[in-house]
PDB file of C-alpha atoms and ligand atoms in Angstrom:
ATOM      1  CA  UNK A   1       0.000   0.000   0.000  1.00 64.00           C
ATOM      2  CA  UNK A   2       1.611   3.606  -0.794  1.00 85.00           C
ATOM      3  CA  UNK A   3       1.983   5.492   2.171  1.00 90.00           C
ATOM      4  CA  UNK A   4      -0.904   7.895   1.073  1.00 93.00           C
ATOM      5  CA  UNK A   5      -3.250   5.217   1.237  1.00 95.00           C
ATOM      6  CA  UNK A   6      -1.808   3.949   4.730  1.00 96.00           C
ATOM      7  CA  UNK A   7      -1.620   7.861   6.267  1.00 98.00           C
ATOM      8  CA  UNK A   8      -5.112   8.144   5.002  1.00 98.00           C
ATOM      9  CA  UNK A   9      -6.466   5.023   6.363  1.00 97.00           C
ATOM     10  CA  UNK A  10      -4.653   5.565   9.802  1.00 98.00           C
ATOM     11  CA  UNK A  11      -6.183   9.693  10.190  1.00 98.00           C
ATOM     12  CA  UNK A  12      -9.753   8.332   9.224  1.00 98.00           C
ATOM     13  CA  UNK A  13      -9.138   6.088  12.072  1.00 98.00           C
ATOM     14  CA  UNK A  14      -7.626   8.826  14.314  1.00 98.00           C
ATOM     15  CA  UNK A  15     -10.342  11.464  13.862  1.00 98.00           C
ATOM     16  CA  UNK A  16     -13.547   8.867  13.829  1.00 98.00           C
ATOM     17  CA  UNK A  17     -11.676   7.831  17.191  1.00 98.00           C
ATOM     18  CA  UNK A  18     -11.076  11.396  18.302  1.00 98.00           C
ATOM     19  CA  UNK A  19     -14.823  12.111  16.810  1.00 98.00           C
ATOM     20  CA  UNK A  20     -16.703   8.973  18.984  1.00 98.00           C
ATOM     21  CA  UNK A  21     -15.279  10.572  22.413  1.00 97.00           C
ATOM     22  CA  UNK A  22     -17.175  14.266  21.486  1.00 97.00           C
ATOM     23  CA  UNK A  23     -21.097  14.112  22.897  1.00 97.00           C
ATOM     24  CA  UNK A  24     -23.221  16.015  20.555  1.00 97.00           C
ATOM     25  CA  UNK A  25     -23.630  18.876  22.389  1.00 96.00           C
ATOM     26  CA  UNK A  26     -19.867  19.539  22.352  1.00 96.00           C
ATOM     27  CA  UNK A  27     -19.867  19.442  18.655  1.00 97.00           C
ATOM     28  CA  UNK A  28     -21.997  22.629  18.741  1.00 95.00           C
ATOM     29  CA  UNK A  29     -18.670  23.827  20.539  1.00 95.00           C
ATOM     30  CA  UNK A  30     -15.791  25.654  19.465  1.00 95.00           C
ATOM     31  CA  UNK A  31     -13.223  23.423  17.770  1.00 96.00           C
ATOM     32  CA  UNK A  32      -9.283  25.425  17.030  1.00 93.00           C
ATOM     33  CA  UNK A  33     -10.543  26.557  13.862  1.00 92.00           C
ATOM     34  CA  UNK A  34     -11.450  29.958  14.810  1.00 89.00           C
ATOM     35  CA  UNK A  35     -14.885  30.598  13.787  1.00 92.00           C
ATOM     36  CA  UNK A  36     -15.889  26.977  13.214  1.00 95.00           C
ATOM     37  CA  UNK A  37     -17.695  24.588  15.911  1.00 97.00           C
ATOM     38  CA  UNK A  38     -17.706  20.740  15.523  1.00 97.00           C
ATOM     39  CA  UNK A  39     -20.333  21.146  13.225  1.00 97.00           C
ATOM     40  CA  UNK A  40     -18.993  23.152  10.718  1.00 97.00           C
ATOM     41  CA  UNK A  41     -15.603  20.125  10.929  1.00 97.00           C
ATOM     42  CA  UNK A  42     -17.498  17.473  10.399  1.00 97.00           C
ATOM     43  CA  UNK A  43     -19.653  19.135   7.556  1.00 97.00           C
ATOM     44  CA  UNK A  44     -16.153  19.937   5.992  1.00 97.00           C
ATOM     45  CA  UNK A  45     -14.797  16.906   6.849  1.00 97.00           C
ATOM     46  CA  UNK A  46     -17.779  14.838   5.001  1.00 97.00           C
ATOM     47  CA  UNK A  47     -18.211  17.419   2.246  1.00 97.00           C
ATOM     48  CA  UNK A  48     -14.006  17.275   1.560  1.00 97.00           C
ATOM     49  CA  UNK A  49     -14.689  13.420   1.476  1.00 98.00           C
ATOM     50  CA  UNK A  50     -17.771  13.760  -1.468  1.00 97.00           C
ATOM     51  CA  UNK A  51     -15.655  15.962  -2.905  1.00 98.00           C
ATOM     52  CA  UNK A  52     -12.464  13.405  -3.173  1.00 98.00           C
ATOM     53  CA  UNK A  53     -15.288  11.270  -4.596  1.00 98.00           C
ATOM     54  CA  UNK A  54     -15.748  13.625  -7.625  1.00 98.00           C
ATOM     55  CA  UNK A  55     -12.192  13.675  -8.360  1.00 98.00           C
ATOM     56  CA  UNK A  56     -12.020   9.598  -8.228  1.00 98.00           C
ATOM     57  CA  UNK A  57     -14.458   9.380 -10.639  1.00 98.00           C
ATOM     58  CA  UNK A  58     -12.793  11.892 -12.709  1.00 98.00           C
ATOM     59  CA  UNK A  59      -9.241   9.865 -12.412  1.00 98.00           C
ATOM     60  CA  UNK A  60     -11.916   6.788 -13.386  1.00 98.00           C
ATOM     61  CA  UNK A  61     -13.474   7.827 -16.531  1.00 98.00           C
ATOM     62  CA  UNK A  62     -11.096  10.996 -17.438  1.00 97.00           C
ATOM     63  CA  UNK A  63     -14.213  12.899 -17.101  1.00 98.00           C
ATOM     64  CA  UNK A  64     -13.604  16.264 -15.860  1.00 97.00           C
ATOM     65  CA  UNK A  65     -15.436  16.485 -12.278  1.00 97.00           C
ATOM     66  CA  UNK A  66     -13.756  19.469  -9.798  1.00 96.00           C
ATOM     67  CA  UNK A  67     -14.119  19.128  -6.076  1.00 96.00           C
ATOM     68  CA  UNK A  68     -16.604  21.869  -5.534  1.00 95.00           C
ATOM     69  CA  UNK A  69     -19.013  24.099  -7.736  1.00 93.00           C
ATOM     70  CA  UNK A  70     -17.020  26.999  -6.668  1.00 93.00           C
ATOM     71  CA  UNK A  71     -15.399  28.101  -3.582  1.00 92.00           C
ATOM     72  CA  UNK A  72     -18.696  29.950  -2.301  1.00 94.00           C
ATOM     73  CA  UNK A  73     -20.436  27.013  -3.049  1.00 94.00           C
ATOM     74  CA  UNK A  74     -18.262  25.194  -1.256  1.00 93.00           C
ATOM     75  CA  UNK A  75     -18.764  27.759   2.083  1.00 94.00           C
ATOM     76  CA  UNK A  76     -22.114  28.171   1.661  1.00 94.00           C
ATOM     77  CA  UNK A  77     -22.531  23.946   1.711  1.00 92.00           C
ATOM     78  CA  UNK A  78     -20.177  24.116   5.199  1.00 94.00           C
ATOM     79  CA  UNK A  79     -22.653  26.596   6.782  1.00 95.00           C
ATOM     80  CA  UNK A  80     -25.681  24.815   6.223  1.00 95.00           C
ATOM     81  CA  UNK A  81     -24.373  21.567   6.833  1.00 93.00           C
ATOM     82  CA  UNK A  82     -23.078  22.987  10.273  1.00 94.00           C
ATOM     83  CA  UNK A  83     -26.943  23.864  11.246  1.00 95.00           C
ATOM     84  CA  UNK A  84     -27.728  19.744  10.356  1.00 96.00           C
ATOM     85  CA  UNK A  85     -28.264  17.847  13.278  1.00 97.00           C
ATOM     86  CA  UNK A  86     -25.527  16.055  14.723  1.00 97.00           C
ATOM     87  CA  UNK A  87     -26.505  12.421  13.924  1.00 97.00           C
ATOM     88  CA  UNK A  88     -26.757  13.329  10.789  1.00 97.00           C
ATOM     89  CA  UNK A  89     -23.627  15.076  10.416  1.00 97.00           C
ATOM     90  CA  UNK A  90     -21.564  12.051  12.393  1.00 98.00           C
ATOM     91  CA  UNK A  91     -23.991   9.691   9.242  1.00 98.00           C
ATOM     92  CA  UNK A  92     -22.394  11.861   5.964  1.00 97.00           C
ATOM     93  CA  UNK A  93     -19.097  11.967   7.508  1.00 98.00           C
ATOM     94  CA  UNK A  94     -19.076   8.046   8.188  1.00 98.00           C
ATOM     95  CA  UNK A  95     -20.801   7.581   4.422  1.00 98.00           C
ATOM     96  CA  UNK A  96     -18.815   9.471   2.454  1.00 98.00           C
ATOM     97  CA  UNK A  97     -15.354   8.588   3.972  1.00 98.00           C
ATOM     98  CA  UNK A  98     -16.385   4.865   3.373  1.00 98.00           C
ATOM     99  CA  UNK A  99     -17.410   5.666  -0.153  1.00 98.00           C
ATOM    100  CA  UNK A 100     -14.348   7.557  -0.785  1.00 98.00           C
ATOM    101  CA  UNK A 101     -12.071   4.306   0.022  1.00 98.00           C
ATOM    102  CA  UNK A 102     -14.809   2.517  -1.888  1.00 98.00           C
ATOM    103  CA  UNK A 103     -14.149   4.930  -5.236  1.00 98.00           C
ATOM    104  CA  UNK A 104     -10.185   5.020  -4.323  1.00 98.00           C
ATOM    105  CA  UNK A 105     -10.225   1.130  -4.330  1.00 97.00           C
ATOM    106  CA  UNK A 106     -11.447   1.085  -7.811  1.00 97.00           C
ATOM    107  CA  UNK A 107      -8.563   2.550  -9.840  1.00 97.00           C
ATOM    108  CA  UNK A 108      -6.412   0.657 -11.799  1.00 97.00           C
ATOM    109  CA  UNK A 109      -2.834   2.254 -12.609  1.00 96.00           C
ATOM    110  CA  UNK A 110      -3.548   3.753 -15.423  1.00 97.00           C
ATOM    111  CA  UNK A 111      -6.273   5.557 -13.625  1.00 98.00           C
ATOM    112  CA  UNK A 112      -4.490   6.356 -10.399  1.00 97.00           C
ATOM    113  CA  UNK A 113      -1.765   8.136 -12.996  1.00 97.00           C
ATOM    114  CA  UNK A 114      -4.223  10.178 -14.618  1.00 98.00           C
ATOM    115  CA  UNK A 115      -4.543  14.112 -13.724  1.00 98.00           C
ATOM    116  CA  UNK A 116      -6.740  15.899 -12.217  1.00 98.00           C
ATOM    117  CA  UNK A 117      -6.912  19.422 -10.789  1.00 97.00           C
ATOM    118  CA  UNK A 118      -7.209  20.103  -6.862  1.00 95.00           C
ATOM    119  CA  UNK A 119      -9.641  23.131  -4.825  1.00 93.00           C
ATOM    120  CA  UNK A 120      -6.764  25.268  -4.861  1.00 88.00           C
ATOM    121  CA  UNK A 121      -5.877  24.945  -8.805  1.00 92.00           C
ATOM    122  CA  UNK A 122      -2.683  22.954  -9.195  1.00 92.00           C
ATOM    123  CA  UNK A 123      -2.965  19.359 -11.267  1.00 96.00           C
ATOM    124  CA  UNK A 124      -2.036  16.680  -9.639  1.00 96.00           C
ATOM    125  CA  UNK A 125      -1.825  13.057 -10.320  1.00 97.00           C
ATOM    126  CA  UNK A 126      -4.604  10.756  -8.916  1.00 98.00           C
ATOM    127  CA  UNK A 127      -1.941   9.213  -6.393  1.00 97.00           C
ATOM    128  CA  UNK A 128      -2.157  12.732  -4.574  1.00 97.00           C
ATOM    129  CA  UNK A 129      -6.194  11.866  -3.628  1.00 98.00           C
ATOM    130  CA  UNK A 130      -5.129  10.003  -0.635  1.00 98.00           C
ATOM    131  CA  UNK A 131      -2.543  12.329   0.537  1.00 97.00           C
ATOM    132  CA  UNK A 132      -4.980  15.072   0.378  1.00 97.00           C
ATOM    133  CA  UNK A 133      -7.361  13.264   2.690  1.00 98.00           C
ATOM    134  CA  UNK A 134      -4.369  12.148   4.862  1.00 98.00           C
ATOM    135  CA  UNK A 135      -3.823  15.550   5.530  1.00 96.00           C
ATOM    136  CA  UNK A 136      -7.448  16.636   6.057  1.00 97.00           C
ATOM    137  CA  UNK A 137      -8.455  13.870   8.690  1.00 98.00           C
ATOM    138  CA  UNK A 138      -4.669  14.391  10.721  1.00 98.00           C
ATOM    139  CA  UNK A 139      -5.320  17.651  11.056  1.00 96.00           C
ATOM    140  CA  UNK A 140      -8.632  18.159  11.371  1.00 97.00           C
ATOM    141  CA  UNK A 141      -8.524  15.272  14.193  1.00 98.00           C
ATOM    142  CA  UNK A 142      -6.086  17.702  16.247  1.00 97.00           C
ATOM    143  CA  UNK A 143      -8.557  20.562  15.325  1.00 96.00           C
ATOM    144  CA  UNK A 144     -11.231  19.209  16.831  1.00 96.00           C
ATOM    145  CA  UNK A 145      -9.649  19.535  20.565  1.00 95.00           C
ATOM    146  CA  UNK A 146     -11.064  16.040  21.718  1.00 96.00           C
ATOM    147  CA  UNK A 147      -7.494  15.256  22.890  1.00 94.00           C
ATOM    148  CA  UNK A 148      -5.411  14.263  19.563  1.00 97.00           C
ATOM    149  CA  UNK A 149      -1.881  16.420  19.595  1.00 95.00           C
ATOM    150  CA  UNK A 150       0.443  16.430  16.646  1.00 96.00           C
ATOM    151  CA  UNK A 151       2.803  14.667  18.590  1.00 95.00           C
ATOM    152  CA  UNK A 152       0.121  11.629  18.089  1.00 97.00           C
ATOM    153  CA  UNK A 153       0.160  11.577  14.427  1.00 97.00           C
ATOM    154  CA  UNK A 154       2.539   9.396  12.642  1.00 96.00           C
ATOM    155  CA  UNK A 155       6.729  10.865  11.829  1.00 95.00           C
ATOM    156  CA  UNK A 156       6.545  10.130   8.474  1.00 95.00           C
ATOM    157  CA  UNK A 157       3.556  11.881   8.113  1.00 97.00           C
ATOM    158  CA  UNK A 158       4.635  14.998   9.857  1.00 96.00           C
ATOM    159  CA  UNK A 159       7.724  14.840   7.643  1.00 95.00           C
ATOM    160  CA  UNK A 160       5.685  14.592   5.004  1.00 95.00           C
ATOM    161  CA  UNK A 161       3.689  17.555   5.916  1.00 96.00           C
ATOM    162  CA  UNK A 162       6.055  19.572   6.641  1.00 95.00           C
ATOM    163  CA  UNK A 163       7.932  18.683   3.519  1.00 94.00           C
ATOM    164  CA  UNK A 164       4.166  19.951   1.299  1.00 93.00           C
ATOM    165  CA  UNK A 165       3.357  23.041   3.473  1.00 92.00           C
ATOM    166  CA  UNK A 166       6.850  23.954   2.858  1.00 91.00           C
ATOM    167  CA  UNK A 167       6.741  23.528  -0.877  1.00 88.00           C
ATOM    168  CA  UNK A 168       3.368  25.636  -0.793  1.00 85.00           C
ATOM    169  CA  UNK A 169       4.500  28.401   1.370  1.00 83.00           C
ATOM    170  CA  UNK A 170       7.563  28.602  -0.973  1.00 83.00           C
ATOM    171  CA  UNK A 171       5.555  29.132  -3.778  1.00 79.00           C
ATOM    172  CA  UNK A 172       3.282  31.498  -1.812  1.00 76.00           C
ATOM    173  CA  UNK A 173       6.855  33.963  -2.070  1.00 70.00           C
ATOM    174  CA  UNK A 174       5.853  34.782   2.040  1.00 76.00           C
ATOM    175  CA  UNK A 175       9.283  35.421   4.272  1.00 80.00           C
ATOM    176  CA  UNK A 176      11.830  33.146   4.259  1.00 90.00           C
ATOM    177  CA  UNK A 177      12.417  30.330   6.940  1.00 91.00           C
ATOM    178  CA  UNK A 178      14.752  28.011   7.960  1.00 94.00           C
ATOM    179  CA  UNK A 179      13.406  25.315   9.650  1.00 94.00           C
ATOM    180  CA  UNK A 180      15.126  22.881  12.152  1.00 95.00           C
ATOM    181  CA  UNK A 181      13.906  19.676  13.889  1.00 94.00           C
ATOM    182  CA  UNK A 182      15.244  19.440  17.093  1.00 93.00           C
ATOM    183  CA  UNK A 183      13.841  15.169  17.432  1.00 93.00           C
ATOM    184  CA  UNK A 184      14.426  14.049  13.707  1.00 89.00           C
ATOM    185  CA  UNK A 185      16.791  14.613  10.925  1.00 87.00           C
ATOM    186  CA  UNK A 186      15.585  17.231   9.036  1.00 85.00           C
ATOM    187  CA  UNK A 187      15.907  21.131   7.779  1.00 92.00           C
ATOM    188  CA  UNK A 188      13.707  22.902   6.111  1.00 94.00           C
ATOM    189  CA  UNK A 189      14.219  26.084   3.735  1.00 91.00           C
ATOM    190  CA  UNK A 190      11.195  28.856   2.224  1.00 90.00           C
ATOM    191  CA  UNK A 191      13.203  30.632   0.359  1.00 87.00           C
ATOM    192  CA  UNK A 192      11.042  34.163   0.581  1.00 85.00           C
ATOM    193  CA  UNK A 193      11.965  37.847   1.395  1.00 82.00           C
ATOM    194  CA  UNK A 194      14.596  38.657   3.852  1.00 84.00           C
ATOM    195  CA  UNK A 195      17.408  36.787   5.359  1.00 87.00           C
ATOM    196  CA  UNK A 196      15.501  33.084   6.325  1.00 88.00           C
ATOM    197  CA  UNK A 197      14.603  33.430  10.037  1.00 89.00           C
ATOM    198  CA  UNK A 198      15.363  30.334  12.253  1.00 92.00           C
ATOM    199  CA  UNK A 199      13.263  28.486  13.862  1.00 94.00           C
ATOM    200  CA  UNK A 200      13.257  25.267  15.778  1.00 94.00           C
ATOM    201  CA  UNK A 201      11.380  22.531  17.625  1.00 94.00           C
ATOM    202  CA  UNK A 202      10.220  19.232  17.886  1.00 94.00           C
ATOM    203  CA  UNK A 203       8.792  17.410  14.607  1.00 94.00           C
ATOM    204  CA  UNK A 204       5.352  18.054  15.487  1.00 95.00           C
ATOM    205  CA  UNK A 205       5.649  21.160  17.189  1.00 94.00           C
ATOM    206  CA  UNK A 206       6.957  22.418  13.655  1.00 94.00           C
ATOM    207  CA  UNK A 207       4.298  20.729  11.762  1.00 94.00           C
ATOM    208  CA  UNK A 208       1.287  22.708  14.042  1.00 93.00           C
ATOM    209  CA  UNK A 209       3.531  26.063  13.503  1.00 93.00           C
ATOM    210  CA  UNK A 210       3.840  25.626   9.654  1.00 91.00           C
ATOM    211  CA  UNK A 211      -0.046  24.213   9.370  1.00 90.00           C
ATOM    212  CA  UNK A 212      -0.997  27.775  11.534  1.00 87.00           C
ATOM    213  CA  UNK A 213      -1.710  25.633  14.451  1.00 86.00           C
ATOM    214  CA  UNK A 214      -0.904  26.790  18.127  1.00 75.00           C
ATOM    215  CA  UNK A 215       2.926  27.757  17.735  1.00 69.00           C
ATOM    216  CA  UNK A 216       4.236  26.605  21.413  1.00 76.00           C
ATOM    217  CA  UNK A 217       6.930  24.443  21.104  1.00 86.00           C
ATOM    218  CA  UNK A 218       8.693  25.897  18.577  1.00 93.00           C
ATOM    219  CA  UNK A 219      11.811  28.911  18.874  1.00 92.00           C
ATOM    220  CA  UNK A 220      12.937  31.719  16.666  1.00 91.00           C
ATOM    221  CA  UNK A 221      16.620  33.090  16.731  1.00 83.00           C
ATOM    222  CA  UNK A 222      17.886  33.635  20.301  1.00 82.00           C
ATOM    223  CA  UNK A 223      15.186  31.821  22.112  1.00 84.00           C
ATOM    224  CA  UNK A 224      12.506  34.169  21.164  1.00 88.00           C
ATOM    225  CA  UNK A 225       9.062  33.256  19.361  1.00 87.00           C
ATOM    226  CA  UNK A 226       8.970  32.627  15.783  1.00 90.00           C
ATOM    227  CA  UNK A 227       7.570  34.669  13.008  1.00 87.00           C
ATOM    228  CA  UNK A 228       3.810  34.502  13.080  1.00 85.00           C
ATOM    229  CA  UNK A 229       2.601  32.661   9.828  1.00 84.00           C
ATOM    230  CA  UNK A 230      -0.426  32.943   7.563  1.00 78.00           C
ATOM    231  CA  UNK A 231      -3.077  30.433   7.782  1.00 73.00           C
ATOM    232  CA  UNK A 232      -2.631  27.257   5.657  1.00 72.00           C
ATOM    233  CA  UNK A 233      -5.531  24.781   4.694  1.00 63.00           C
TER     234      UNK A 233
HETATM  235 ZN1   ZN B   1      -9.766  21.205   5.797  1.00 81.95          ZN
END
């Protein structure tokens, strides 16, 4: 199994876990999205799982399907699925992620090759569709404050992470970073304006810094915070 498939099949497992521990009425909560309660996560969660869906089938039959109508469409759907009742919420997000392994399951090389074109606008080969849920139920499973830390998500995962969000904010031209794990062999570089400020921590603690998570854990030069980042996914 690529390791897509097994990160994406281990944070479905994490966040349904994480999920099964909130009682309904703390799902009309506040989750660390600000803005967002448990709700509006689970109606993005499920929605972002349809949506995976549409690109399967479009990696199936080379049929051009995008994710979402349009990216109003796509906030308008996350606000009225957020005023759904919770069982039904906890139902679509349970459906659809079974479906999407269902659809994923289905492709044959030549399909999983094939292109297809993300939310944000970059093409991307098929193979990517499981990353791109990995990274939605990892995250989202910390996000929804029911206990799961980065620290609890797997190394190669947060490598991996760290390794796309770095790729993105490069291209994103923001201020440049240097990036040092203080557990795990690694450095990271955004090249961006200004001489590359440093900053160091723990695998994870760098991951939730980079993703625009809760920075603690993680040092600028001399000890003192790190450059505050815009948000990312
Ligand atoms: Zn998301």
């Amino acid at each position: 199994m690529a390791r897509g498939q097994r990160w994406m099949a281990q944070g479905t497992e994490i966040f349904f876990d994480a999920l099964a521990t909130l009682p309904d009425d703390r799902l009309e909560g506040p989750t660390r999205l600000a803005g967002w309660s448990g709700k509006h996560l689970l109606a993005h969660l499920a929605a972002n799982a349809d949506a995976l869906v549409n690109l399967a089938y479009w990696a199936r039959t080379g049929e051009e399907r995008p994710m979402y109508a349009s990216r109003e469409q796509r906030d308008a759907d996350i606000e009225a699925g957020a005023k759904s009742p919770a069982s039904e919420l906890r139902a679509w997000a349970v459906r659809s992620a079974a479906t999407l392994e269902e659809r994923l399951g289905e492709l044959d090389e030549r399909q999983w090759s094939r292109e297809v074109r993300t939310a944000q606008g970059r093409t991307v080969a098929a193979t990517e569709i499981p990353w791109m849920r990995a990274r939605e139920v990892m995250v989202h499973a910390v996000d929804l404050d029911a206990g799961v830390e980065f620290g609890d998500l797997p190394d190669g995962f947060l490598a991996a992470l760290i390794d796309d969000i770095t790729a993105k904010r490069s291209a994103a031209a923001e201020r440049a970073l240097t990036l040092t794990a203080t557990d795990h062999d690694g450095t990271w570089t955004i090249p961006g304006s200004g001489e590359p400020a440093q900053v160091t921590g723990a695998l994870a603690d760098l991951a939730a810094y980079l993703s625009g998570r809760r920075p603690h854990g993680v040092t600028g030069a001399d000890g003192g915070p790190a450059p505050e980042l815009p948000r990312w996914l």
